[in-house]
Amino acid sequence: MGCSIAIASGKGGTGKSVISSNLSVVLAKAGKNVLILDADIKMANLSLLLDLEYVDTTLNEVLSGEANLEDAIYEKYGVKILPTGISLSKARKAKLDKLEEVFKEITQNTDYLIIDTPPGLEVDAISALAGAENALLVVNPEISCIVDVFKIKKVSDLLNTNVLGLVVNRVRYDVSEFSAKEIEAILESKTIGIIPEDQEVKKSVAFGVPFYIRNPDSIASKAIYRLGMNILGKKESIIESKNPYERLLRILR
């Protein structure tokens, strides 16, 4: 039986889907059997990040009973992908109460099921969190995002979904940002990944190729690798800043 991990955030724009897709690639390259699932039934876009634009069968058809699970699974970059379609009419037919059943079937044949959840706390997001064993919370180092993720964590606790930890994403090492330690204290959860702001990420999104594939030596790629190794239990160090005095120096300037 494999491990299911819901990648969740409180709002759109945090980089959650980018984290999900690149983390999946890291785990696959580490020799794991990985499937990534787009659980955002209404606003799907994960397939665009994995250069998988045109597909005939998706999660929508599986949830509506119009297709078998195996017919909706594709593969790219060594990762199995279960995309969700962009058709609103098909989204309306999808039965969210079948999600947990789909998750269980997938984890019987994979090492890791990565679930890219919808942002926020609508019924589709809660259904994805409820069906997953674990959650990884993506947070930007700003107060509005931290407050939103606080709500996600509380709901995860109520659902008995184990929170593996926090991924602090789009870190610019600016004095106005909350540090990982400050975020940990507020959310009462450990940080297992810090992903710096990196222009390579924007370029990779534009090309529809994971940044870990496009430029494995980039700052973001090295950070997502450390996150992947921590998920695997290999205890890579978390690097919050290149210079331990950098934050203080910015304040004094």
mmCIF file of C-alpha atoms in Angstrom:
data_model
loop_
_atom_site.group_PDB
_atom_site.id
_atom_site.type_symbol
_atom_site.label_atom_id
_atom_site.label_comp_id
_atom_site.label_asym_id
_atom_site.label_seq_id
_atom_site.Cartn_x
_atom_site.Cartn_y
_atom_site.Cartn_z
ATOM 1 C CA MET A 1 0.000 0.000 0.000
ATOM 2 C CA GLY A 2 1.393 3.367 -1.053
ATOM 3 C CA CYS A 3 1.335 6.757 0.638
ATOM 4 C CA SER A 4 -1.121 9.505 -0.329
ATOM 5 C CA ILE A 5 -0.137 13.145 0.162
ATOM 6 C CA ALA A 6 -2.491 16.070 -0.438
ATOM 7 C CA ILE A 7 -0.620 19.243 -1.391
ATOM 8 C CA ALA A 8 -2.818 22.021 -0.019
ATOM 9 C CA SER A 9 -2.886 25.791 0.345
ATOM 10 C CA GLY A 10 -5.338 28.418 1.490
ATOM 11 C CA LYS A 11 -5.576 30.377 -1.749
ATOM 12 C CA GLY A 12 -4.530 30.349 -5.386
ATOM 13 C CA GLY A 13 -1.175 31.693 -6.522
ATOM 14 C CA THR A 14 0.946 30.113 -3.802
ATOM 15 C CA GLY A 15 2.721 27.809 -6.258
ATOM 16 C CA LYS A 16 1.013 24.683 -4.952
ATOM 17 C CA SER A 17 0.572 23.021 -8.354
ATOM 18 C CA VAL A 18 4.165 23.812 -9.323
ATOM 19 C CA ILE A 19 5.364 22.237 -6.071
ATOM 20 C CA SER A 20 3.142 19.189 -6.665
ATOM 21 C CA SER A 21 4.396 18.561 -10.194
ATOM 22 C CA ASN A 22 8.091 19.038 -9.442
ATOM 23 C CA LEU A 23 7.975 17.037 -6.204
ATOM 24 C CA SER A 24 6.419 14.175 -8.160
ATOM 25 C CA VAL A 25 9.303 14.261 -10.637
ATOM 26 C CA VAL A 26 11.883 14.245 -7.820
ATOM 27 C CA LEU A 27 10.262 11.202 -6.189
ATOM 28 C CA ALA A 28 10.030 9.387 -9.531
ATOM 29 C CA LYS A 29 13.694 10.045 -10.288
ATOM 30 C CA ALA A 30 14.501 8.593 -6.861
ATOM 31 C CA GLY A 31 13.082 5.304 -8.132
ATOM 32 C CA LYS A 32 9.579 5.560 -6.706
ATOM 33 C CA ASN A 33 6.355 4.678 -8.500
ATOM 34 C CA VAL A 34 4.519 8.014 -8.427
ATOM 35 C CA LEU A 35 1.106 9.144 -9.611
ATOM 36 C CA ILE A 36 0.006 12.764 -9.437
ATOM 37 C CA LEU A 37 -3.705 13.541 -9.445
ATOM 38 C CA ASP A 38 -5.336 16.883 -10.210
ATOM 39 C CA ALA A 39 -8.181 17.143 -7.695
ATOM 40 C CA ASP A 40 -9.184 20.650 -8.787
ATOM 41 C CA ILE A 41 -12.378 19.597 -10.562
ATOM 42 C CA LYS A 42 -13.511 23.113 -11.515
ATOM 43 C CA MET A 43 -10.227 24.930 -12.266
ATOM 44 C CA ALA A 44 -7.819 22.236 -13.431
ATOM 45 C CA ASN A 45 -4.412 23.250 -14.797
ATOM 46 C CA LEU A 46 -1.922 20.637 -13.600
ATOM 47 C CA SER A 47 -1.681 18.993 -17.023
ATOM 48 C CA LEU A 48 -0.441 22.288 -18.507
ATOM 49 C CA LEU A 49 2.513 22.242 -16.106
ATOM 50 C CA LEU A 50 3.453 18.738 -17.252
ATOM 51 C CA ASP A 51 3.210 19.307 -21.017
ATOM 52 C CA LEU A 52 0.057 17.202 -21.205
ATOM 53 C CA GLU A 53 -2.394 19.526 -22.912
ATOM 54 C CA TYR A 54 -4.607 17.226 -24.955
ATOM 55 C CA VAL A 55 -6.171 14.217 -23.258
ATOM 56 C CA ASP A 56 -9.368 12.365 -24.079
ATOM 57 C CA THR A 57 -10.206 10.851 -20.699
ATOM 58 C CA THR A 58 -9.759 12.508 -17.300
ATOM 59 C CA LEU A 59 -10.647 12.211 -13.626
ATOM 60 C CA ASN A 60 -14.004 13.831 -14.401
ATOM 61 C CA GLU A 61 -15.066 10.829 -16.475
ATOM 62 C CA VAL A 62 -13.822 8.434 -13.799
ATOM 63 C CA LEU A 63 -15.820 10.204 -11.079
ATOM 64 C CA SER A 64 -18.947 10.329 -13.230
ATOM 65 C CA GLY A 65 -18.690 6.603 -13.998
ATOM 66 C CA GLU A 66 -18.113 7.160 -17.719
ATOM 67 C CA ALA A 67 -14.572 5.724 -17.769
ATOM 68 C CA ASN A 68 -12.328 3.287 -15.939
ATOM 69 C CA LEU A 69 -9.438 4.583 -13.855
ATOM 70 C CA GLU A 70 -6.738 3.017 -16.028
ATOM 71 C CA ASP A 71 -8.098 4.808 -19.118
ATOM 72 C CA ALA A 72 -7.484 8.224 -17.540
ATOM 73 C CA ILE A 73 -3.851 7.685 -16.509
ATOM 74 C CA TYR A 74 -1.016 9.081 -18.650
ATOM 75 C CA GLU A 75 2.740 9.271 -18.156
ATOM 76 C CA LYS A 76 5.305 12.038 -18.538
ATOM 77 C CA TYR A 77 8.815 12.491 -17.126
ATOM 78 C CA GLY A 78 8.538 9.125 -15.381
ATOM 79 C CA VAL A 79 5.428 10.231 -13.470
ATOM 80 C CA LYS A 80 1.948 8.790 -13.937
ATOM 81 C CA ILE A 81 -0.621 11.565 -14.282
ATOM 82 C CA LEU A 82 -4.357 11.543 -13.654
ATOM 83 C CA PRO A 83 -5.487 14.915 -15.047
ATOM 84 C CA THR A 84 -8.802 16.678 -14.664
ATOM 85 C CA GLY A 85 -10.523 18.122 -17.714
ATOM 86 C CA ILE A 86 -11.446 21.755 -18.322
ATOM 87 C CA SER A 87 -15.036 21.059 -19.400
ATOM 88 C CA LEU A 88 -17.469 22.632 -16.921
ATOM 89 C CA SER A 89 -20.292 20.347 -18.002
ATOM 90 C CA LYS A 90 -18.173 17.280 -17.224
ATOM 91 C CA ALA A 91 -17.066 18.820 -13.938
ATOM 92 C CA ARG A 92 -20.698 19.103 -12.888
ATOM 93 C CA LYS A 93 -21.164 15.359 -13.478
ATOM 94 C CA ALA A 94 -18.213 14.383 -11.271
ATOM 95 C CA LYS A 95 -19.207 12.698 -8.012
ATOM 96 C CA LEU A 96 -16.821 13.885 -5.325
ATOM 97 C CA ASP A 97 -17.860 11.133 -2.928
ATOM 98 C CA LYS A 98 -15.949 8.720 -5.175
ATOM 99 C CA LEU A 99 -12.621 10.503 -4.664
ATOM 100 C CA GLU A 100 -11.552 8.507 -1.628
ATOM 101 C CA GLU A 101 -12.317 5.260 -3.462
ATOM 102 C CA VAL A 102 -10.130 6.419 -6.365
ATOM 103 C CA PHE A 103 -7.322 7.350 -3.957
ATOM 104 C CA LYS A 104 -7.418 3.914 -2.341
ATOM 105 C CA GLU A 105 -7.326 2.120 -5.684
ATOM 106 C CA ILE A 106 -4.326 4.164 -6.816
ATOM 107 C CA THR A 107 -2.314 3.623 -3.626
ATOM 108 C CA GLN A 108 -2.616 -0.140 -4.057
ATOM 109 C CA ASN A 109 -0.333 0.099 -7.089
ATOM 110 C CA THR A 110 1.928 3.085 -6.398
ATOM 111 C CA ASP A 111 4.500 4.169 -3.839
ATOM 112 C CA TYR A 112 3.273 7.767 -3.733
ATOM 113 C CA LEU A 113 -0.004 9.401 -4.718
ATOM 114 C CA ILE A 114 0.483 13.167 -4.894
ATOM 115 C CA ILE A 115 -2.859 14.987 -4.806
ATOM 116 C CA ASP A 116 -2.876 18.552 -6.119
ATOM 117 C CA THR A 117 -5.867 19.892 -4.192
ATOM 118 C CA PRO A 118 -8.014 22.926 -5.017
ATOM 119 C CA PRO A 119 -7.090 26.004 -2.957
ATOM 120 C CA GLY A 120 -9.292 27.047 -0.073
ATOM 121 C CA LEU A 121 -11.968 25.134 1.773
ATOM 122 C CA GLU A 122 -14.726 24.514 -0.760
ATOM 123 C CA VAL A 123 -16.318 21.067 -0.823
ATOM 124 C CA ASP A 124 -13.913 19.747 -3.490
ATOM 125 C CA ALA A 125 -10.871 20.795 -1.439
ATOM 126 C CA ILE A 126 -12.270 19.232 1.728
ATOM 127 C CA SER A 127 -13.106 16.024 -0.165
ATOM 128 C CA ALA A 128 -9.493 15.775 -1.352
ATOM 129 C CA LEU A 129 -8.106 16.415 2.139
ATOM 130 C CA ALA A 130 -10.504 13.928 3.700
ATOM 131 C CA GLY A 131 -9.501 11.177 1.284
ATOM 132 C CA ALA A 132 -5.749 11.616 1.775
ATOM 133 C CA GLU A 133 -3.681 10.045 4.543
ATOM 134 C CA ASN A 134 -1.275 12.976 4.721
ATOM 135 C CA ALA A 135 -1.143 16.667 3.861
ATOM 136 C CA LEU A 136 1.705 18.971 2.915
ATOM 137 C CA LEU A 137 0.803 22.636 3.394
ATOM 138 C CA VAL A 138 2.204 25.210 0.968
ATOM 139 C CA VAL A 139 2.523 28.697 2.434
ATOM 140 C CA ASN A 140 3.999 31.967 1.191
ATOM 141 C CA PRO A 141 5.823 34.032 3.848
ATOM 142 C CA GLU A 142 3.113 36.698 4.140
ATOM 143 C CA ILE A 143 0.430 37.150 6.774
ATOM 144 C CA SER A 144 -2.675 36.666 4.593
ATOM 145 C CA CYS A 145 -1.379 33.349 3.274
ATOM 146 C CA ILE A 146 -0.322 32.181 6.737
ATOM 147 C CA VAL A 147 -3.811 32.885 8.103
ATOM 148 C CA ASP A 148 -5.404 30.934 5.242
ATOM 149 C CA VAL A 149 -3.099 27.962 5.782
ATOM 150 C CA PHE A 150 -3.887 28.068 9.505
ATOM 151 C CA LYS A 151 -7.504 27.298 8.554
ATOM 152 C CA ILE A 152 -6.408 24.471 6.252
ATOM 153 C CA LYS A 153 -4.372 22.947 9.072
ATOM 154 C CA LYS A 154 -7.300 23.105 11.491
ATOM 155 C CA VAL A 155 -9.567 21.358 8.976
ATOM 156 C CA SER A 156 -6.876 18.736 8.309
ATOM 157 C CA ASP A 157 -6.714 18.043 12.037
ATOM 158 C CA LEU A 158 -10.510 17.685 12.207
ATOM 159 C CA LEU A 159 -10.401 15.251 9.275
ATOM 160 C CA ASN A 160 -7.600 13.236 10.931
ATOM 161 C CA THR A 161 -5.373 13.908 7.936
ATOM 162 C CA ASN A 162 -1.766 13.796 9.108
ATOM 163 C CA VAL A 163 0.062 17.060 8.373
ATOM 164 C CA LEU A 164 3.591 16.124 7.318
ATOM 165 C CA GLY A 165 4.756 19.715 7.508
ATOM 166 C CA LEU A 166 5.068 23.051 5.741
ATOM 167 C CA VAL A 167 6.609 24.065 2.447
ATOM 168 C CA VAL A 168 7.471 27.758 2.548
ATOM 169 C CA ASN A 169 7.369 28.782 -1.104
ATOM 170 C CA ARG A 170 8.408 31.842 -3.126
ATOM 171 C CA VAL A 171 10.847 33.023 -0.467
ATOM 172 C CA ARG A 172 12.703 36.211 -1.421
ATOM 173 C CA TYR A 173 14.649 36.563 1.862
ATOM 174 C CA ASP A 174 13.165 40.031 2.252
ATOM 175 C CA VAL A 175 13.048 41.691 5.662
ATOM 176 C CA SER A 176 9.278 42.128 5.308
ATOM 177 C CA GLU A 177 8.740 38.364 5.075
ATOM 178 C CA PHE A 178 7.974 36.026 7.932
ATOM 179 C CA SER A 179 10.803 33.578 8.561
ATOM 180 C CA ALA A 180 10.246 29.836 8.488
ATOM 181 C CA LYS A 181 10.670 29.732 12.274
ATOM 182 C CA GLU A 182 8.018 32.413 12.731
ATOM 183 C CA ILE A 183 5.629 30.558 10.430
ATOM 184 C CA GLU A 184 6.273 27.308 12.292
ATOM 185 C CA ALA A 185 5.383 28.995 15.581
ATOM 186 C CA ILE A 186 2.116 30.379 14.209
ATOM 187 C CA LEU A 187 1.014 27.201 12.451
ATOM 188 C CA GLU A 188 2.434 24.799 15.035
ATOM 189 C CA SER A 189 3.961 22.618 12.347
ATOM 190 C CA LYS A 190 7.502 21.937 11.173
ATOM 191 C CA THR A 191 9.004 23.227 7.933
ATOM 192 C CA ILE A 192 10.238 20.435 5.674
ATOM 193 C CA GLY A 193 10.950 22.537 2.606
ATOM 194 C CA ILE A 194 11.885 26.105 1.682
ATOM 195 C CA ILE A 195 11.659 27.050 -1.997
ATOM 196 C CA PRO A 196 13.243 30.399 -2.968
ATOM 197 C CA GLU A 197 11.751 32.724 -5.575
ATOM 198 C CA ASP A 198 13.484 31.786 -8.826
ATOM 199 C CA GLN A 199 12.992 33.130 -12.354
ATOM 200 C CA GLU A 200 13.552 29.592 -13.627
ATOM 201 C CA VAL A 201 10.193 28.637 -12.126
ATOM 202 C CA LYS A 202 8.350 31.241 -14.206
ATOM 203 C CA LYS A 203 10.160 30.118 -17.344
ATOM 204 C CA SER A 204 9.327 26.478 -16.725
ATOM 205 C CA VAL A 205 5.638 27.290 -16.253
ATOM 206 C CA ALA A 206 5.628 29.216 -19.537
ATOM 207 C CA PHE A 207 7.126 26.224 -21.357
ATOM 208 C CA GLY A 208 4.966 23.664 -19.539
ATOM 209 C CA VAL A 209 8.017 21.740 -18.321
ATOM 210 C CA PRO A 210 8.860 21.104 -14.637
ATOM 211 C CA PHE A 211 11.767 23.280 -13.537
ATOM 212 C CA TYR A 212 13.459 20.208 -12.053
ATOM 213 C CA ILE A 213 13.577 18.800 -15.598
ATOM 214 C CA ARG A 214 14.339 22.040 -17.425
ATOM 215 C CA ASN A 215 17.164 23.166 -15.136
ATOM 216 C CA PRO A 216 18.085 20.682 -12.391
ATOM 217 C CA ASP A 217 20.891 22.966 -11.199
ATOM 218 C CA SER A 218 18.654 25.960 -10.484
ATOM 219 C CA ILE A 219 18.129 27.223 -6.949
ATOM 220 C CA ALA A 220 14.515 26.052 -6.956
ATOM 221 C CA SER A 221 15.508 22.610 -8.266
ATOM 222 C CA LYS A 222 18.012 22.080 -5.482
ATOM 223 C CA ALA A 223 15.379 23.137 -2.947
ATOM 224 C CA ILE A 224 12.682 20.829 -4.345
ATOM 225 C CA TYR A 225 15.220 17.983 -4.325
ATOM 226 C CA ARG A 226 15.819 18.567 -0.603
ATOM 227 C CA LEU A 227 12.056 18.526 -0.043
ATOM 228 C CA GLY A 228 11.756 15.234 -1.909
ATOM 229 C CA MET A 229 14.534 13.646 0.110
ATOM 230 C CA ASN A 230 12.869 14.781 3.327
ATOM 231 C CA ILE A 231 9.622 13.162 2.188
ATOM 232 C CA LEU A 232 11.616 9.970 1.627
ATOM 233 C CA GLY A 233 13.042 10.242 5.131
ATOM 234 C CA LYS A 234 16.602 11.021 4.072
ATOM 235 C CA LYS A 235 16.754 14.158 6.238
ATOM 236 C CA GLU A 236 18.211 16.798 3.937
ATOM 237 C CA SER A 237 18.961 20.108 5.637
ATOM 238 C CA ILE A 238 16.527 23.001 5.217
ATOM 239 C CA ILE A 239 18.304 26.097 3.937
ATOM 240 C CA GLU A 240 16.514 29.293 4.933
ATOM 241 C CA SER A 241 19.204 31.760 3.922
ATOM 242 C CA LYS A 242 22.628 31.690 2.317
ATOM 243 C CA ASN A 243 23.907 34.052 5.011
ATOM 244 C CA PRO A 244 22.736 33.673 8.628
ATOM 245 C CA TYR A 245 23.265 37.424 9.140
ATOM 246 C CA GLU A 246 21.515 38.465 5.921
ATOM 247 C CA ARG A 247 18.207 39.384 7.577
ATOM 248 C CA LEU A 248 19.970 41.481 10.233
ATOM 249 C CA LEU A 249 22.091 43.243 7.622
ATOM 250 C CA ARG A 250 19.001 44.226 5.639
ATOM 251 C CA ILE A 251 17.423 45.721 8.764
ATOM 252 C CA LEU A 252 20.533 47.783 9.547
ATOM 253 C CA ARG A 253 20.981 49.186 6.042
#
